[in-house]
Short mmCIF file of C-alpha atoms in Angstrom, two decimals:
data_model
loop_
_atom_site.label_atom_id
_atom_site.label_comp_id
_atom_site.label_asym_id
_atom_site.label_seq_id
_atom_site.Cartn_x
_atom_site.Cartn_y
_atom_site.Cartn_z
CA MET A 1 -6.79 3.48 -18.58
CA PRO A 2 -2.84 3.08 -18.45
CA ASP A 3 -1.29 -0.42 -18.30
CA CYS A 4 1.76 -0.02 -16.66
CA GLN A 5 4.45 -2.94 -16.09
CA ARG A 6 7.86 -3.52 -15.16
CA LYS A 7 9.99 -5.40 -17.75
CA SER A 8 13.80 -7.13 -17.97
CA GLN A 9 13.97 -7.50 -21.21
CA PRO A 10 16.34 -6.05 -23.34
CA PHE A 11 17.02 -3.83 -20.25
CA ASP A 12 15.18 -3.35 -17.54
CA TYR A 13 12.28 -0.87 -17.84
CA SER A 14 8.65 0.48 -16.85
CA ILE A 15 5.93 0.89 -19.57
CA CYS A 16 2.61 2.84 -19.25
CA GLU A 17 0.77 2.64 -22.58
CA LEU A 18 -2.60 4.59 -22.92
CA ASP A 19 -5.14 3.89 -25.84
CA ALA A 20 -5.88 6.70 -27.62
CA LYS A 21 -9.73 6.73 -26.60
CA ASN A 22 -9.03 8.06 -23.24
CA ALA A 23 -7.58 11.20 -23.67
CA ALA A 24 -9.93 12.72 -22.25
CA ASN A 25 -8.62 11.61 -19.23
CA PHE A 26 -5.07 12.85 -19.94
CA SER A 27 -3.59 16.45 -19.32
CA LEU A 28 -0.42 18.39 -19.08
CA GLN A 29 0.27 20.24 -16.01
CA TRP A 30 3.06 22.54 -14.47
CA GLN A 31 1.24 25.21 -12.11
CA ASN A 32 -1.82 25.88 -9.43
CA PRO A 33 -3.22 29.36 -11.06
CA SER A 34 -4.68 29.70 -7.27
CA SER A 35 -1.73 29.76 -5.31
CA THR A 36 0.19 33.22 -5.61
CA SER A 37 2.85 32.08 -3.21
CA HIS A 38 3.98 28.67 -4.69
CA PRO A 39 1.98 28.14 -7.80
CA LEU A 40 4.53 25.48 -9.22
CA LEU A 41 3.90 21.95 -9.23
CA LEU A 42 7.26 20.44 -8.96
CA THR A 43 6.46 17.41 -7.62
CA PHE A 44 3.91 14.03 -8.18
CA THR A 45 2.95 14.42 -4.74
CA THR A 46 1.78 17.77 -5.13
CA LEU A 47 0.05 16.88 -8.26
CA ARG A 48 -1.74 14.34 -6.98
CA ASP A 49 -3.11 16.31 -4.05
CA TYR A 50 -3.76 19.55 -6.78
CA LEU A 51 -5.64 17.44 -8.93
CA ALA A 52 -7.89 16.08 -6.23
CA SER A 53 -8.59 19.42 -4.76
CA GLN A 54 -9.61 20.31 -8.22
CA GLN A 55 -11.45 17.22 -9.32
CA PRO A 56 -12.48 15.62 -6.45
CA THR A 57 -14.12 12.56 -8.20
CA LYS A 58 -10.85 11.52 -9.87
CA THR A 59 -7.91 10.08 -8.58
CA LEU A 60 -4.02 10.18 -9.96
CA LEU A 61 -3.30 6.94 -12.21
CA PHE A 62 -0.07 8.26 -14.16
CA ALA A 63 2.47 11.02 -14.17
CA MET A 64 5.81 11.56 -16.16
CA ASN A 65 7.62 14.04 -16.49
CA ALA A 66 7.22 16.30 -19.81
CA GLY A 67 10.26 17.89 -21.02
CA MET A 68 13.16 20.10 -20.41
CA TYR A 69 13.24 23.08 -18.34
CA ASP A 70 14.99 26.17 -17.31
CA GLY A 71 16.51 27.10 -13.55
CA ASN A 72 12.97 28.31 -12.85
CA PHE A 73 11.31 25.02 -13.40
CA ALA A 74 9.70 26.59 -16.50
CA PRO A 75 9.68 24.86 -20.06
CA ILE A 76 12.11 25.96 -22.84
CA GLY A 77 9.82 24.59 -25.68
CA TYR A 78 6.61 24.90 -27.07
CA THR A 79 3.97 24.15 -24.44
CA VAL A 80 0.16 24.41 -24.41
CA ILE A 81 -1.97 23.59 -21.44
CA ASN A 82 -5.89 23.62 -21.97
CA GLY A 83 -5.78 24.70 -25.40
CA LYS A 84 -3.73 27.72 -24.26
CA GLN A 85 -0.22 28.53 -25.54
CA ILE A 86 2.41 29.00 -22.40
CA ARG A 87 5.68 29.09 -24.72
CA ALA A 88 6.45 29.36 -28.04
CA LEU A 89 7.71 26.82 -30.38
CA ASN A 90 11.90 26.80 -30.05
CA LEU A 91 13.40 26.50 -33.18
CA LYS A 92 16.71 28.25 -32.24
CA GLN A 93 19.92 26.47 -32.18
CA GLY A 94 21.96 25.35 -29.08
CA GLY A 95 23.62 23.17 -26.91
CA GLY A 96 22.43 19.92 -25.00
CA ASN A 97 19.83 17.35 -25.87
CA PHE A 98 17.34 19.46 -26.33
CA HIS A 99 19.00 21.13 -29.49
CA LEU A 100 20.35 17.54 -31.06
CA MET A 101 18.10 18.17 -34.12
CA PRO A 102 15.62 17.33 -34.87
CA ASN A 103 13.61 16.90 -31.74
CA GLY A 104 10.13 17.34 -31.46
CA VAL A 105 6.67 17.98 -30.25
CA PHE A 106 4.50 15.41 -28.84
CA TRP A 107 0.59 16.90 -28.85
CA GLN A 108 -2.97 16.16 -29.22
CA ASP A 109 -6.13 17.63 -30.55
CA HIS A 110 -9.46 16.33 -30.72
CA GLN A 111 -8.17 13.45 -33.45
CA GLY A 112 -5.81 11.98 -31.17
CA PHE A 113 -2.19 11.97 -30.40
CA TYR A 114 1.00 12.85 -32.11
CA ILE A 115 4.73 13.38 -32.22
CA THR A 116 5.88 15.56 -35.02
CA GLU A 117 9.51 16.98 -35.95
CA SER A 118 9.57 20.45 -34.82
CA GLN A 119 10.20 22.23 -37.93
CA SER A 120 6.91 20.06 -39.33
CA MET A 121 5.30 21.45 -36.16
CA ALA A 122 5.42 25.21 -37.40
CA LYS A 123 4.00 24.36 -40.52
CA LYS A 124 1.04 22.32 -38.94
CA LEU A 125 0.46 25.37 -36.54
CA ALA A 126 0.82 27.73 -39.48
CA SER A 127 -1.79 25.62 -41.29
CA GLY A 128 -4.26 25.95 -38.30
CA ALA A 129 -3.53 23.03 -36.04
CA LYS A 130 -4.95 23.73 -32.39
CA PRO A 131 -3.37 21.71 -29.68
CA THR A 132 -5.22 20.38 -26.66
CA PHE A 133 -2.15 20.31 -25.25
CA ALA A 134 1.64 19.91 -26.44
CA THR A 135 5.18 19.59 -24.81
CA GLN A 136 8.69 20.30 -27.31
CA SER A 137 11.49 18.27 -26.27
CA GLY A 138 14.73 16.43 -27.70
CA PRO A 139 15.98 15.46 -29.20
CA MET A 140 13.38 12.92 -31.44
CA LEU A 141 14.41 9.41 -30.74
CA VAL A 142 12.55 8.16 -33.69
CA ILE A 143 11.25 9.80 -36.81
CA ASP A 144 9.32 8.25 -39.21
CA GLY A 145 10.32 4.81 -38.78
CA ASN A 146 13.71 5.65 -38.77
CA ILE A 147 16.34 6.18 -35.82
CA HIS A 148 17.68 9.70 -34.90
CA PRO A 149 20.68 10.04 -37.68
CA ALA A 150 22.87 11.16 -34.69
CA PHE A 151 22.96 8.12 -32.61
CA ASP A 152 25.62 5.81 -32.50
CA ALA A 153 24.88 2.03 -32.15
CA ASN A 154 28.27 1.65 -30.79
CA SER A 155 27.71 4.45 -27.82
CA THR A 156 28.94 3.65 -24.55
CA SER A 157 27.11 6.75 -22.82
CA ARG A 158 24.30 5.64 -20.83
CA LYS A 159 22.04 7.09 -18.88
CA TYR A 160 18.55 6.59 -17.43
CA ARG A 161 16.28 8.02 -20.02
CA ASN A 162 12.56 8.26 -20.40
CA GLY A 163 10.29 8.63 -23.55
CA VAL A 164 7.20 8.78 -25.23
CA GLY A 165 5.93 7.04 -28.35
CA VAL A 166 2.98 7.42 -30.87
CA CYS A 167 2.51 3.29 -32.32
CA GLY A 168 0.36 1.74 -34.33
CA ARG A 169 -3.05 2.57 -35.66
CA ASN A 170 -6.80 2.43 -35.58
CA PRO A 171 -6.38 3.38 -32.48
CA SER A 172 -2.75 4.28 -31.63
CA ARG A 173 -1.39 3.68 -28.76
CA VAL A 174 0.63 6.29 -26.65
CA LYS A 175 3.80 4.34 -25.04
CA PHE A 176 5.53 6.07 -21.88
CA VAL A 177 9.21 4.20 -21.15
CA ILE A 178 11.43 5.04 -18.31
CA SER A 179 14.79 2.85 -17.98
CA ASP A 180 15.34 1.11 -14.64
CA THR A 181 18.91 0.53 -15.97
CA PRO A 182 21.03 3.14 -17.88
CA VAL A 183 21.13 2.90 -21.69
CA SER A 184 22.40 4.67 -24.64
CA PHE A 185 20.30 6.96 -27.05
CA TYR A 186 20.26 4.42 -29.67
CA GLU A 187 19.32 1.51 -27.48
CA PHE A 188 16.50 3.28 -26.33
CA ALA A 189 15.53 4.36 -29.37
CA ASP A 190 15.97 1.23 -31.09
CA PHE A 191 13.62 -0.05 -28.05
CA PHE A 192 11.11 2.49 -29.29
CA LYS A 193 11.10 1.47 -33.02
CA SER A 194 12.03 -2.22 -33.23
CA GLN A 195 10.10 -3.65 -29.79
CA LEU A 196 7.41 -1.13 -29.56
CA GLY A 197 6.73 -0.68 -33.19
CA CYS A 198 6.32 3.20 -32.68
CA ASP A 199 6.96 5.37 -36.22
CA ASN A 200 7.59 8.44 -34.15
CA ALA A 201 9.15 8.75 -30.50
CA LEU A 202 10.13 11.50 -28.60
CA PHE A 203 12.91 11.88 -25.57
CA LEU A 204 11.76 13.76 -22.65
CA ASP A 205 14.29 13.51 -20.51
CA GLY A 206 17.20 11.67 -19.01
CA GLY A 207 19.83 11.41 -15.45
CA SER A 208 18.37 12.55 -12.68
CA ALA A 209 15.18 14.42 -14.51
CA SER A 210 13.53 11.33 -15.52
CA ALA A 211 10.67 10.37 -13.07
CA LEU A 212 7.64 8.13 -12.89
CA TYR A 213 4.36 8.08 -11.10
CA SER A 214 2.37 4.64 -11.51
CA GLN A 215 -0.16 3.79 -8.76
CA THR A 216 -0.39 0.22 -10.30
CA LEU A 217 3.16 -0.08 -9.66
CA SER A 218 3.29 1.82 -6.32
CA ARG A 219 5.78 4.21 -7.88
CA ASN A 220 6.39 7.68 -6.77
CA ASP A 221 9.60 9.27 -7.59
CA ASN A 222 10.77 12.16 -5.65
CA LYS A 223 12.25 14.88 -7.90
CA TYR A 224 11.63 18.43 -8.74
CA MET A 225 10.31 18.83 -12.54
CA GLY A 226 8.58 21.00 -14.39
CA VAL A 227 5.82 20.57 -16.76
CA MET A 228 4.23 16.77 -15.89
CA ILE A 229 2.29 14.79 -17.89
CA ALA A 230 -0.94 13.45 -16.11
CA VAL A 231 -3.86 10.71 -16.58
CA THR A 232 -6.75 10.35 -14.27
CA GLN A 233 -9.76 7.98 -13.77
CA ASP A 234 -12.86 8.46 -11.91
CA LYS A 235 -13.16 6.97 -8.65
#
């Protein structure tokens, strides 16, 4: 189950780690399909109550915003929930963090968790990859052990940020981090690379959109979100 901790070096942050062998307890959530009037989940509290209604034997341990969304809280990138594609892979050029190329996809299949650069993800899908869940966001923070080339080590643009890394092997661990103090893109990426040992890491969002739910940390950020990552456990 997620090991969630608060730490203060090299900056204030909260981290939740998940072993790949616990993948069965992991899901991507966005809507309540049985609700016609208010299908969007939007908040961690609604997510928690929805999961409890669907799986009374399980409790929500961890959740995090899972990527960027439009004005209707719909994902703007590739999204797969329970094996069903909700949004197609987005390879368009544009402005904003999502289009600070390369961007990437955090996804899972029956073999494990991955973070894959979007162009490479297109090739994997063309070759028959079948994600059970996927969420596309951007920019990539770490790409095959290298910090995103557009990040400036001397940048003074600091914001609250959250992201995910797939780190180590046999088994790999998934590490979710939310900064509890503003950090630059370079500082955040270097943390995943140098401190956490993640070969690949993906920015999920920043500023007022960064959010964390952790039962261990007694934290339930009250913000509106689009797609959310959720980890549950049997009561």
